[in-house]
mmCIF file of C-alpha atoms in Angstrom:
data_model
loop_
_atom_site.group_PDB
_atom_site.id
_atom_site.type_symbol
_atom_site.label_atom_id
_atom_site.label_comp_id
_atom_site.label_asym_id
_atom_site.label_seq_id
_atom_site.Cartn_x
_atom_site.Cartn_y
_atom_site.Cartn_z
ATOM 1 C CA MET F 1 2.861 32.950 5.174
ATOM 2 C CA ASP F 2 3.682 30.402 7.983
ATOM 3 C CA HIS F 3 1.978 27.322 6.752
ATOM 4 C CA THR F 4 2.166 25.748 10.230
ATOM 5 C CA GLU F 5 -0.038 28.470 11.630
ATOM 6 C CA TYR F 6 -3.160 26.786 10.458
ATOM 7 C CA ILE F 7 -2.144 23.360 9.377
ATOM 8 C CA TRP F 8 -1.444 20.109 11.305
ATOM 9 C CA HIS F 9 0.801 17.871 9.294
ATOM 10 C CA PRO F 10 0.588 14.055 9.432
ATOM 11 C CA PHE F 11 3.312 11.852 11.106
ATOM 12 C CA THR F 12 4.905 15.039 12.332
ATOM 13 C CA GLN F 13 6.002 16.322 15.719
ATOM 14 C CA MET F 14 5.013 19.982 14.891
ATOM 15 C CA LYS F 15 7.146 21.525 17.663
ATOM 16 C CA LEU F 16 10.339 20.022 16.399
ATOM 17 C CA GLU F 17 9.717 20.097 12.638
ATOM 18 C CA THR F 18 11.214 22.831 10.376
ATOM 19 C CA GLN F 19 8.937 24.684 7.958
ATOM 20 C CA PRO F 20 7.415 22.419 5.229
ATOM 21 C CA ILE F 21 8.610 22.883 1.747
ATOM 22 C CA LYS F 22 6.004 24.563 -0.360
ATOM 23 C CA ILE F 23 5.537 22.645 -3.632
ATOM 24 C CA ILE F 24 3.916 24.630 -6.409
ATOM 25 C CA ARG F 25 3.944 22.252 -9.277
ATOM 26 C CA GLY F 26 5.062 18.755 -10.574
ATOM 27 C CA GLU F 27 6.131 17.364 -13.764
ATOM 28 C CA GLY F 28 7.043 13.659 -14.322
ATOM 29 C CA ALA F 29 9.166 12.492 -11.507
ATOM 30 C CA ILE F 30 10.122 16.071 -10.445
ATOM 31 C CA LEU F 31 8.607 18.424 -7.829
ATOM 32 C CA PHE F 32 9.239 22.179 -7.867
ATOM 33 C CA ASP F 33 9.099 24.430 -4.779
ATOM 34 C CA ASP F 34 8.218 28.177 -4.516
ATOM 35 C CA ASN F 35 11.927 28.957 -5.135
ATOM 36 C CA ASN F 36 11.908 26.794 -8.202
ATOM 37 C CA LYS F 37 14.258 24.296 -6.687
ATOM 38 C CA SER F 38 13.578 20.784 -8.055
ATOM 39 C CA TYR F 39 13.258 17.509 -6.230
ATOM 40 C CA ILE F 40 13.417 14.029 -7.642
ATOM 41 C CA ASP F 41 10.301 12.275 -6.117
ATOM 42 C CA ALA F 42 12.027 8.899 -5.459
ATOM 43 C CA ILE F 43 9.167 7.624 -3.286
ATOM 44 C CA SER F 44 6.197 8.460 -5.533
ATOM 45 C CA SER F 45 4.784 10.862 -2.910
ATOM 46 C CA TRP F 46 3.975 8.267 -0.296
ATOM 47 C CA TRP F 47 3.929 5.365 -2.797
ATOM 48 C CA THR F 48 0.925 6.706 -4.858
ATOM 49 C CA ASN F 49 2.320 8.134 -8.134
ATOM 50 C CA LEU F 50 2.770 5.727 -10.899
ATOM 51 C CA HIS F 51 3.029 7.773 -14.132
ATOM 52 C CA GLY F 52 4.394 11.064 -12.959
ATOM 53 C CA HIS F 53 2.989 14.273 -11.582
ATOM 54 C CA ALA F 54 0.391 16.270 -13.495
ATOM 55 C CA HIS F 55 0.109 13.595 -16.193
ATOM 56 C CA PRO F 56 -1.789 15.320 -19.155
ATOM 57 C CA TYR F 57 -3.762 12.264 -20.079
ATOM 58 C CA ILE F 58 -5.207 11.691 -16.635
ATOM 59 C CA ALA F 59 -5.795 15.368 -16.169
ATOM 60 C CA LYS F 60 -7.709 15.546 -19.521
ATOM 61 C CA LYS F 61 -9.904 12.523 -18.561
ATOM 62 C CA VAL F 62 -10.705 14.034 -15.186
ATOM 63 C CA PHE F 63 -11.500 17.368 -16.641
ATOM 64 C CA GLU F 64 -13.824 15.841 -19.149
ATOM 65 C CA GLN F 65 -15.642 13.837 -16.425
ATOM 66 C CA HIS F 66 -15.908 16.967 -14.212
ATOM 67 C CA GLN F 67 -17.967 18.643 -16.972
ATOM 68 C CA ILE F 68 -20.420 15.673 -16.992
ATOM 69 C CA LEU F 69 -20.748 14.574 -13.382
ATOM 70 C CA GLU F 70 -18.457 15.350 -10.518
ATOM 71 C CA HIS F 71 -20.289 13.210 -7.823
ATOM 72 C CA VAL F 72 -23.484 11.458 -6.943
ATOM 73 C CA ILE F 73 -24.657 9.435 -3.976
ATOM 74 C CA PHE F 74 -23.762 5.693 -4.588
ATOM 75 C CA ALA F 75 -26.656 4.278 -2.606
ATOM 76 C CA GLY F 76 -29.517 3.777 -5.005
ATOM 77 C CA PHE F 77 -27.513 5.271 -7.876
ATOM 78 C CA THR F 78 -24.731 4.305 -10.065
ATOM 79 C CA HIS F 79 -22.706 5.638 -13.007
ATOM 80 C CA GLU F 80 -20.469 4.555 -15.831
ATOM 81 C CA PRO F 81 -16.993 5.303 -14.419
ATOM 82 C CA ALA F 82 -17.645 3.078 -11.396
ATOM 83 C CA LEU F 83 -19.108 0.246 -13.565
ATOM 84 C CA ASN F 84 -16.298 0.429 -16.136
ATOM 85 C CA LEU F 85 -13.523 0.416 -13.455
ATOM 86 C CA ALA F 86 -15.024 -2.561 -11.653
ATOM 87 C CA LYS F 87 -15.433 -4.421 -14.973
ATOM 88 C CA ARG F 88 -11.925 -3.791 -16.077
ATOM 89 C CA LEU F 89 -10.340 -4.662 -12.828
ATOM 90 C CA ILE F 90 -12.254 -7.968 -12.477
ATOM 91 C CA GLU F 91 -12.062 -9.021 -16.144
ATOM 92 C CA ASP F 92 -8.515 -7.923 -16.950
ATOM 93 C CA HIS F 93 -6.406 -7.700 -13.840
ATOM 94 C CA LEU F 94 -7.716 -9.343 -10.588
ATOM 95 C CA PRO F 95 -7.424 -13.090 -9.861
ATOM 96 C CA GLU F 96 -10.038 -15.277 -11.458
ATOM 97 C CA ASN F 97 -11.816 -15.927 -8.148
ATOM 98 C CA ILE F 98 -12.524 -12.207 -7.526
ATOM 99 C CA PHE F 99 -16.057 -11.165 -8.769
ATOM 100 C CA LYS F 100 -17.206 -8.108 -6.834
ATOM 101 C CA ILE F 101 -15.883 -4.492 -6.092
ATOM 102 C CA PHE F 102 -16.773 -2.438 -3.107
ATOM 103 C CA TYR F 103 -15.541 1.159 -3.279
ATOM 104 C CA SER F 104 -14.327 3.295 -0.411
ATOM 105 C CA ASP F 105 -12.024 6.384 0.038
ATOM 106 C CA ASN F 106 -8.464 5.240 0.750
ATOM 107 C CA GLY F 107 -6.217 2.480 1.852
ATOM 108 C CA SER F 108 -7.244 2.415 5.541
ATOM 109 C CA THR F 109 -10.956 2.314 4.550
ATOM 110 C CA SER F 110 -10.384 -0.452 2.041
ATOM 111 C CA VAL F 111 -8.872 -2.541 4.897
ATOM 112 C CA GLU F 112 -11.726 -1.574 7.315
ATOM 113 C CA VAL F 113 -14.202 -2.814 4.650
ATOM 114 C CA ALA F 114 -12.221 -6.125 4.252
ATOM 115 C CA ILE F 115 -12.214 -6.785 8.050
ATOM 116 C CA LYS F 116 -15.904 -6.037 8.365
ATOM 117 C CA MET F 117 -16.735 -8.200 5.358
ATOM 118 C CA ALA F 118 -14.883 -11.143 6.783
ATOM 119 C CA ILE F 119 -16.334 -10.859 10.310
ATOM 120 C CA LYS F 120 -19.950 -10.399 9.086
ATOM 121 C CA TYR F 121 -19.470 -13.225 6.558
ATOM 122 C CA TRP F 122 -19.272 -15.557 9.427
ATOM 123 C CA PHE F 123 -21.952 -13.723 11.454
ATOM 124 C CA ASN F 124 -24.428 -14.022 8.527
ATOM 125 C CA ARG F 125 -23.680 -17.790 8.408
ATOM 126 C CA ASN F 126 -24.179 -18.071 12.176
ATOM 127 C CA ILE F 127 -20.715 -19.613 12.607
ATOM 128 C CA PRO F 128 -18.717 -18.382 15.674
ATOM 129 C CA LYS F 129 -15.392 -17.375 13.939
ATOM 130 C CA THR F 130 -14.044 -14.080 14.845
ATOM 131 C CA LYS F 131 -10.268 -14.403 15.357
ATOM 132 C CA ILE F 132 -8.022 -12.558 12.918
ATOM 133 C CA ILE F 133 -4.399 -13.383 12.299
ATOM 134 C CA ALA F 134 -1.852 -10.784 11.142
ATOM 135 C CA PHE F 135 1.901 -10.513 10.873
ATOM 136 C CA GLU F 136 4.138 -8.823 13.422
ATOM 137 C CA SER F 137 5.516 -5.491 12.036
ATOM 138 C CA ALA F 138 2.402 -5.163 9.849
ATOM 139 C CA TYR F 139 0.959 -1.816 8.975
ATOM 140 C CA HIS F 140 -2.626 -1.749 7.499
ATOM 141 C CA GLY F 141 -3.715 1.941 8.192
ATOM 142 C CA ASP F 142 -4.605 4.394 10.892
ATOM 143 C CA THR F 143 -8.383 3.814 11.424
ATOM 144 C CA PHE F 144 -9.334 1.672 14.364
ATOM 145 C CA GLY F 145 -9.901 -1.609 12.564
ATOM 146 C CA SER F 146 -6.764 -1.267 10.478
ATOM 147 C CA MET F 147 -4.810 -0.239 13.523
ATOM 148 C CA SER F 148 -5.994 -3.298 15.387
ATOM 149 C CA VAL F 149 -4.454 -5.703 12.692
ATOM 150 C CA SER F 150 -1.199 -3.586 12.696
ATOM 151 C CA GLU F 151 1.811 -3.867 14.900
ATOM 152 C CA ARG F 152 1.229 -2.758 18.392
ATOM 153 C CA ASP F 153 3.861 0.011 18.593
ATOM 154 C CA ALA F 154 4.377 3.674 19.401
ATOM 155 C CA PHE F 155 1.876 4.720 16.700
ATOM 156 C CA THR F 156 -0.995 2.782 18.385
ATOM 157 C CA LYS F 157 0.114 2.852 22.026
ATOM 158 C CA ALA F 158 -2.399 5.468 23.097
ATOM 159 C CA PHE F 159 -5.229 3.374 21.698
ATOM 160 C CA HIS F 160 -4.153 -0.209 22.714
ATOM 161 C CA LYS F 161 -7.090 -0.577 25.072
ATOM 162 C CA ASN F 162 -9.462 0.449 22.266
ATOM 163 C CA LEU F 163 -8.221 -2.070 19.742
ATOM 164 C CA PHE F 164 -9.703 -5.558 19.224
ATOM 165 C CA ASP F 165 -7.566 -8.625 19.975
ATOM 166 C CA VAL F 166 -5.521 -9.978 17.103
ATOM 167 C CA THR F 167 -3.162 -12.996 16.924
ATOM 168 C CA PHE F 168 0.164 -11.906 15.573
ATOM 169 C CA ILE F 169 2.742 -14.304 14.060
ATOM 170 C CA PRO F 170 6.310 -13.729 13.124
ATOM 171 C CA LEU F 171 7.032 -12.807 9.539
ATOM 172 C CA PRO F 172 8.663 -15.613 7.516
ATOM 173 C CA LEU F 173 11.933 -13.759 6.930
ATOM 174 C CA LYS F 174 14.834 -15.867 5.624
ATOM 175 C CA GLY F 175 15.775 -18.290 8.378
ATOM 176 C CA GLN F 176 12.495 -17.740 10.311
ATOM 177 C CA GLU F 177 10.115 -19.570 8.064
ATOM 178 C CA GLU F 178 9.636 -22.564 10.418
ATOM 179 C CA LYS F 179 8.940 -20.262 13.414
ATOM 180 C CA CYS F 180 6.279 -18.519 11.415
ATOM 181 C CA ASN F 181 4.773 -21.744 10.223
ATOM 182 C CA GLN F 182 4.541 -23.223 13.680
ATOM 183 C CA ALA F 183 2.962 -20.071 15.098
ATOM 184 C CA PHE F 184 0.412 -19.945 12.259
ATOM 185 C CA GLU F 185 -0.504 -23.567 12.565
ATOM 186 C CA LYS F 186 -1.017 -23.127 16.374
ATOM 187 C CA ALA F 187 -3.177 -20.077 15.804
ATOM 188 C CA ILE F 188 -5.542 -21.883 13.393
ATOM 189 C CA SER F 189 -5.761 -25.204 15.438
ATOM 190 C CA GLU F 190 -9.054 -24.203 17.174
ATOM 191 C CA ASN F 191 -11.102 -23.633 13.941
ATOM 192 C CA ASP F 192 -12.159 -20.187 15.348
ATOM 193 C CA VAL F 193 -10.197 -17.981 12.774
ATOM 194 C CA ALA F 194 -12.371 -15.720 10.660
ATOM 195 C CA ALA F 195 -9.520 -14.184 8.570
ATOM 196 C CA PHE F 196 -5.797 -13.942 7.892
ATOM 197 C CA ILE F 197 -4.706 -10.468 6.645
ATOM 198 C CA TYR F 198 -1.299 -9.832 5.186
ATOM 199 C CA GLU F 199 0.847 -7.566 3.038
ATOM 200 C CA PRO F 200 2.042 -9.817 0.263
ATOM 201 C CA LEU F 201 5.815 -10.080 -0.052
ATOM 202 C CA ILE F 202 6.687 -6.723 1.325
ATOM 203 C CA LEU F 203 5.715 -5.000 4.543
ATOM 204 C CA GLY F 204 5.832 -1.368 3.759
ATOM 205 C CA ALA F 205 5.756 0.955 6.810
ATOM 206 C CA GLY F 206 7.040 -1.976 8.819
ATOM 207 C CA GLY F 207 10.476 -1.322 7.360
ATOM 208 C CA MET F 208 10.160 -2.578 3.717
ATOM 209 C CA LEU F 209 10.679 -6.116 5.098
ATOM 210 C CA MET F 210 10.651 -8.659 2.242
ATOM 211 C CA TYR F 211 9.894 -12.369 2.333
ATOM 212 C CA GLU F 212 9.409 -15.077 -0.333
ATOM 213 C CA PRO F 213 6.293 -16.151 -2.217
ATOM 214 C CA ALA F 214 6.821 -19.830 -1.268
ATOM 215 C CA SER F 215 6.436 -18.933 2.501
ATOM 216 C CA LEU F 216 3.238 -16.942 1.924
ATOM 217 C CA ASN F 217 1.865 -19.670 -0.304
ATOM 218 C CA TYR F 218 2.371 -22.215 2.474
ATOM 219 C CA LEU F 219 0.424 -20.072 4.808
ATOM 220 C CA LEU F 220 -2.404 -19.516 2.343
ATOM 221 C CA GLN F 221 -2.669 -23.191 1.733
ATOM 222 C CA LYS F 222 -3.018 -24.011 5.389
ATOM 223 C CA ALA F 223 -5.626 -21.180 5.824
ATOM 224 C CA LYS F 224 -7.658 -22.535 2.886
ATOM 225 C CA GLU F 225 -7.647 -26.036 4.535
ATOM 226 C CA LYS F 226 -9.266 -24.458 7.524
ATOM 227 C CA ASP F 227 -11.722 -22.440 5.610
ATOM 228 C CA ILE F 228 -10.141 -19.082 6.627
ATOM 229 C CA ILE F 229 -10.795 -15.970 4.645
ATOM 230 C CA CYS F 230 -7.492 -14.648 3.273
ATOM 231 C CA ILE F 231 -7.309 -10.785 2.870
ATOM 232 C CA ALA F 232 -4.349 -9.460 0.689
ATOM 233 C CA ASP F 233 -3.593 -5.858 1.580
ATOM 234 C CA GLU F 234 -2.161 -4.668 -1.807
ATOM 235 C CA VAL F 235 -2.582 -1.016 -1.075
ATOM 236 C CA MET F 236 1.155 -0.502 -1.541
ATOM 237 C CA THR F 237 2.223 -3.573 -3.528
ATOM 238 C CA GLY F 238 -0.354 -3.308 -6.221
ATOM 239 C CA PHE F 239 0.009 -1.955 -9.749
ATOM 240 C CA PHE F 240 3.471 -3.381 -10.523
ATOM 241 C CA ARG F 241 5.360 -2.140 -7.510
ATOM 242 C CA THR F 242 6.811 -5.777 -7.088
ATOM 243 C CA GLY F 243 7.222 -6.247 -10.848
ATOM 244 C CA LYS F 244 3.777 -7.905 -11.408
ATOM 245 C CA MET F 245 0.455 -6.107 -11.417
ATOM 246 C CA PHE F 246 -0.277 -7.529 -7.989
ATOM 247 C CA ALA F 247 2.101 -9.180 -5.625
ATOM 248 C CA SER F 248 -0.513 -11.939 -5.175
ATOM 249 C CA GLU F 249 0.370 -13.131 -8.628
ATOM 250 C CA TYR F 250 3.651 -14.561 -7.275
ATOM 251 C CA CYS F 251 1.582 -17.153 -5.300
ATOM 252 C CA GLU F 252 -0.485 -20.126 -6.539
ATOM 253 C CA ILE F 253 -3.071 -19.680 -3.815
ATOM 254 C CA LYS F 254 -5.167 -16.460 -4.297
ATOM 255 C CA PRO F 255 -6.755 -14.255 -1.664
ATOM 256 C CA ASP F 256 -10.477 -14.153 -1.122
ATOM 257 C CA ILE F 257 -10.400 -10.383 -0.507
ATOM 258 C CA MET F 258 -8.019 -7.778 -1.929
ATOM 259 C CA CYS F 259 -7.494 -4.131 -0.672
ATOM 260 C CA LEU F 260 -6.398 -1.548 -3.328
ATOM 261 C CA SER F 261 -5.571 2.152 -3.128
ATOM 262 C CA LYS F 262 -2.546 4.419 -3.587
ATOM 263 C CA GLY F 263 -1.561 3.649 -7.205
ATOM 264 C CA LEU F 264 -5.215 2.845 -8.093
ATOM 265 C CA THR F 265 -5.736 6.341 -9.510
ATOM 266 C CA GLY F 266 -2.123 6.825 -10.610
ATOM 267 C CA GLY F 267 -1.505 9.018 -7.649
ATOM 268 C CA THR F 268 -4.198 11.593 -8.672
ATOM 269 C CA MET F 269 -6.697 11.417 -5.822
ATOM 270 C CA ALA F 270 -8.020 9.285 -3.192
ATOM 271 C CA LEU F 271 -9.920 6.070 -3.946
ATOM 272 C CA GLY F 272 -10.222 2.711 -2.196
ATOM 273 C CA VAL F 273 -11.276 -0.694 -3.496
ATOM 274 C CA THR F 274 -12.142 -3.797 -1.625
ATOM 275 C CA ALA F 275 -12.482 -6.682 -4.184
ATOM 276 C CA CYS F 276 -13.903 -10.022 -2.985
ATOM 277 C CA ALA F 277 -14.716 -13.553 -4.095
ATOM 278 C CA GLN F 278 -18.325 -14.358 -5.036
ATOM 279 C CA PHE F 279 -18.833 -16.562 -1.885
ATOM 280 C CA ILE F 280 -18.176 -13.558 0.273
ATOM 281 C CA TYR F 281 -20.896 -11.574 -1.597
ATOM 282 C CA ASP F 282 -23.262 -14.481 -1.511
ATOM 283 C CA ALA F 283 -23.290 -14.563 2.363
ATOM 284 C CA PHE F 284 -24.840 -10.967 2.306
ATOM 285 C CA TYR F 285 -27.217 -11.524 -0.654
ATOM 286 C CA ASN F 286 -30.367 -12.438 1.138
ATOM 287 C CA ASP F 287 -34.060 -11.619 1.769
ATOM 288 C CA ASP F 288 -33.141 -10.653 5.307
ATOM 289 C CA LYS F 289 -32.182 -6.991 5.238
ATOM 290 C CA MET F 290 -30.104 -7.501 8.389
ATOM 291 C CA LYS F 291 -27.678 -9.461 6.402
ATOM 292 C CA ALA F 292 -26.848 -6.562 4.113
ATOM 293 C CA PHE F 293 -23.408 -4.869 4.287
ATOM 294 C CA TYR F 294 -24.129 -1.608 6.078
ATOM 295 C CA HIS F 295 -21.070 0.320 5.250
ATOM 296 C CA GLY F 296 -20.479 3.312 3.055
ATOM 297 C CA HIS F 297 -18.762 6.749 2.634
ATOM 298 C CA SER F 298 -19.989 10.010 1.317
ATOM 299 C CA TYR F 299 -17.583 9.895 -1.610
ATOM 300 C CA THR F 300 -18.031 6.195 -2.356
ATOM 301 C CA ALA F 301 -17.145 5.497 -5.949
ATOM 302 C CA ASN F 302 -16.570 9.210 -6.743
ATOM 303 C CA PRO F 303 -16.878 9.548 -10.575
ATOM 304 C CA LEU F 304 -13.767 11.757 -10.895
ATOM 305 C CA ALA F 305 -11.675 9.294 -8.821
ATOM 306 C CA CYS F 306 -13.013 6.377 -10.876
ATOM 307 C CA THR F 307 -12.211 8.243 -14.068
ATOM 308 C CA ALA F 308 -8.584 8.857 -12.857
ATOM 309 C CA ALA F 309 -8.359 5.171 -12.117
ATOM 310 C CA LEU F 310 -9.508 4.258 -15.590
ATOM 311 C CA ALA F 311 -7.145 6.723 -17.199
ATOM 312 C CA SER F 312 -4.309 5.214 -15.109
ATOM 313 C CA LEU F 313 -5.294 1.710 -16.226
ATOM 314 C CA ASP F 314 -5.185 2.952 -19.852
ATOM 315 C CA LEU F 315 -1.509 4.004 -19.263
ATOM 316 C CA VAL F 316 -0.724 0.690 -17.540
ATOM 317 C CA GLU F 317 -2.259 -1.279 -20.415
ATOM 318 C CA LYS F 318 -0.464 0.794 -23.063
ATOM 319 C CA GLU F 319 2.075 -1.026 -25.228
ATOM 320 C CA GLY F 320 5.606 -0.648 -23.912
ATOM 321 C CA PHE F 321 4.460 0.268 -20.391
ATOM 322 C CA ILE F 322 6.040 -2.910 -18.876
ATOM 323 C CA ASP F 323 9.481 -1.806 -20.305
ATOM 324 C CA SER F 324 9.612 1.056 -17.770
ATOM 325 C CA ILE F 325 9.043 -1.466 -14.914
ATOM 326 C CA ASN F 326 11.752 -3.804 -16.308
ATOM 327 C CA ILE F 327 14.285 -0.904 -16.622
ATOM 328 C CA ILE F 328 13.724 0.228 -13.062
ATOM 329 C CA GLN F 329 14.122 -3.425 -11.851
ATOM 330 C CA SER F 330 17.271 -3.796 -13.757
ATOM 331 C CA GLN F 331 18.837 -0.591 -12.501
ATOM 332 C CA HIS F 332 17.847 -1.458 -8.961
ATOM 333 C CA GLN F 333 19.448 -4.838 -9.246
ATOM 334 C CA LYS F 334 22.657 -3.356 -10.482
ATOM 335 C CA PHE F 335 22.738 -0.800 -7.777
ATOM 336 C CA ALA F 336 22.118 -3.500 -5.124
ATOM 337 C CA GLU F 337 25.394 -5.060 -6.206
ATOM 338 C CA THR F 338 27.178 -1.736 -6.180
ATOM 339 C CA ILE F 339 25.915 -0.734 -2.676
ATOM 340 C CA LYS F 340 27.124 -4.035 -1.169
ATOM 341 C CA GLN F 341 30.556 -2.431 -1.328
ATOM 342 C CA ALA F 342 29.458 0.316 1.028
ATOM 343 C CA THR F 343 30.231 -0.862 4.546
ATOM 344 C CA HIS F 344 27.872 1.494 6.202
ATOM 345 C CA PHE F 345 24.823 0.005 4.638
ATOM 346 C CA GLU F 346 23.465 -3.501 5.207
ATOM 347 C CA ASN F 347 20.443 -5.808 4.682
ATOM 348 C CA ILE F 348 20.121 -4.769 1.061
ATOM 349 C CA ARG F 349 16.737 -6.124 -0.446
ATOM 350 C CA GLN F 350 14.934 -5.557 -3.595
ATOM 351 C CA ARG F 351 11.845 -6.731 -5.443
ATOM 352 C CA GLY F 352 10.378 -5.155 -8.461
ATOM 353 C CA THR F 353 10.607 -1.379 -8.473
ATOM 354 C CA ILE F 354 11.346 -1.341 -4.692
ATOM 355 C CA ILE F 355 14.799 -1.436 -3.175
ATOM 356 C CA ALA F 356 15.618 -0.870 0.502
ATOM 357 C CA PHE F 357 18.660 -1.025 2.772
ATOM 358 C CA ASP F 358 19.513 -0.139 6.340
ATOM 359 C CA LEU F 359 22.126 2.345 7.551
ATOM 360 C CA LYS F 360 24.369 0.788 10.177
ATOM 361 C CA THR F 361 23.850 2.624 13.539
ATOM 362 C CA ASN F 362 24.432 1.973 17.219
ATOM 363 C CA SER F 363 20.615 1.918 17.701
ATOM 364 C CA GLU F 364 17.998 -0.504 16.817
ATOM 365 C CA THR F 365 16.641 -0.590 13.363
ATOM 366 C CA ASN F 366 13.191 0.871 13.489
ATOM 367 C CA TYR F 367 10.953 3.879 12.478
ATOM 368 C CA PHE F 368 12.242 5.995 15.435
ATOM 369 C CA ASN F 369 15.939 5.558 14.759
ATOM 370 C CA SER F 370 17.506 8.978 15.134
ATOM 371 C CA SER F 371 19.268 8.743 11.806
ATOM 372 C CA ARG F 372 16.043 9.289 9.973
ATOM 373 C CA ASP F 373 16.047 13.150 10.317
ATOM 374 C CA ILE F 374 19.732 13.371 9.265
ATOM 375 C CA LEU F 375 19.192 11.126 6.183
ATOM 376 C CA TYR F 376 15.967 13.056 5.245
ATOM 377 C CA ARG F 377 17.655 16.455 5.301
ATOM 378 C CA TYR F 378 20.739 15.088 3.493
ATOM 379 C CA PHE F 379 18.660 14.003 0.572
ATOM 380 C CA ILE F 380 16.415 17.098 0.502
ATOM 381 C CA GLU F 381 19.384 19.381 0.371
ATOM 382 C CA ARG F 382 20.553 17.505 -2.688
ATOM 383 C CA GLY F 383 17.132 17.780 -4.409
ATOM 384 C CA ILE F 384 15.903 14.301 -3.667
ATOM 385 C CA LEU F 385 12.721 13.250 -1.858
ATOM 386 C CA LEU F 386 13.426 10.157 0.201
ATOM 387 C CA ARG F 387 11.510 9.587 3.450
ATOM 388 C CA PRO F 388 13.479 7.043 5.341
ATOM 389 C CA LEU F 389 11.715 4.658 7.742
ATOM 390 C CA GLY F 390 14.130 5.335 10.675
ATOM 391 C CA ASN F 391 17.506 4.171 9.351
ATOM 392 C CA THR F 392 15.885 2.199 6.527
ATOM 393 C CA VAL F 393 16.286 3.948 3.187
ATOM 394 C CA TYR F 394 14.093 2.835 0.292
ATOM 395 C CA LEU F 395 13.394 3.785 -3.238
ATOM 396 C CA MET F 396 9.920 3.508 -4.917
ATOM 397 C CA PRO F 397 10.028 5.842 -7.886
ATOM 398 C CA PRO F 398 7.286 6.783 -10.433
ATOM 399 C CA TYR F 399 7.581 4.639 -13.480
ATOM 400 C CA CYS F 400 8.413 7.551 -15.695
ATOM 401 C CA ILE F 401 11.731 8.241 -13.796
ATOM 402 C CA THR F 402 14.658 8.547 -16.223
ATOM 403 C CA ALA F 403 17.796 6.520 -16.006
ATOM 404 C CA GLU F 404 19.650 9.842 -15.412
ATOM 405 C CA GLN F 405 17.446 10.699 -12.551
ATOM 406 C CA LEU F 406 17.772 7.325 -10.977
ATOM 407 C CA GLN F 407 21.566 7.536 -11.241
ATOM 408 C CA LEU F 408 21.527 10.898 -9.413
ATOM 409 C CA VAL F 409 19.692 9.244 -6.532
ATOM 410 C CA TYR F 410 22.015 6.283 -6.405
ATOM 411 C CA ALA F 411 25.058 8.548 -6.481
ATOM 412 C CA SER F 412 23.731 10.643 -3.581
ATOM 413 C CA ILE F 413 23.129 7.468 -1.567
ATOM 414 C CA LEU F 414 26.712 6.251 -2.235
ATOM 415 C CA GLU F 415 28.101 9.726 -1.277
ATOM 416 C CA TYR F 416 26.517 9.546 2.146
ATOM 417 C CA LYS F 417 28.988 8.945 4.923
#
């Protein structure tokens, strides 16, 4: 059957795209299609999969929960998986200033919640602060609020008149730190900034752009001095992607709000978390019903999703888990030195389990660079799932990937001419 007869695929020009590959099963870091051809999933299926596909422990826990309670409205009701997940995240993993968890459905919604929390926080306090600051090249999602705080580019062009105004500042890339600092200090000079939202240390869809913790820490310090709410979008960077549980751990100054999704359930199913400091929650905790946070989703805190997240945390906390992170980091570091010898790649960068580099072309480095389709097909033909961001190639594998599998990916990259 032609799967495009009924399905409209994301981020795809359907008229130009070839038939999608039909995946029938997954095991560890490997996907299998309907011809039993295997593919190394070197990008964790859009950055979600931590422990490998069809992980038996997560599957067992979700199955057990499904026999007890598959879903229940979360307004006026609660359940143990939601409570246990919030408790473990707050007590064992999130920064010490984070005390409350608000559940939603995915990364975009976790950002939407954060933006609405920040804006209504000031509204509830009757303080006229509504401006939001974000980085140029940022990507925070595809809903209207998350698009508003993302780079104004071809993805959002049709909606520019519908997005709210945001002050964008340059990213503090190496050599551009002072330019960033000056723009930020100018933006906060009027004391009208409600929030600063950022992807800590790595901008994902913006091209795997990486910057240093010291630069972010400087901005957060300035924001704190001006009583600005700091929102860390850790949807991609969370759960050891950067080598630590959260990228925010690299900075002394901690965010007031954190957005989590993707790896939250180990890549099993959709779930979003917006975690906030107590002072945010306190601005809504009032005898006045109009100061409540009127936001929710039908599947808020779905018990199956919360159970998957708890099972994923079990695996993250298991003795020896961090060894897999360190092995991937070490192999990436060695490969970074090797690929420097390849004259057709440049701007090699790596942090934690993520490594990225740009293919030299005659065109500008961006998402719509024509090299993307050539690169994608090249790797697919060799049984490797890489989804380049234009001419930017990156690896973000599941933590169960073997050394042999990684070496196959590295070798295919080096063979590309």
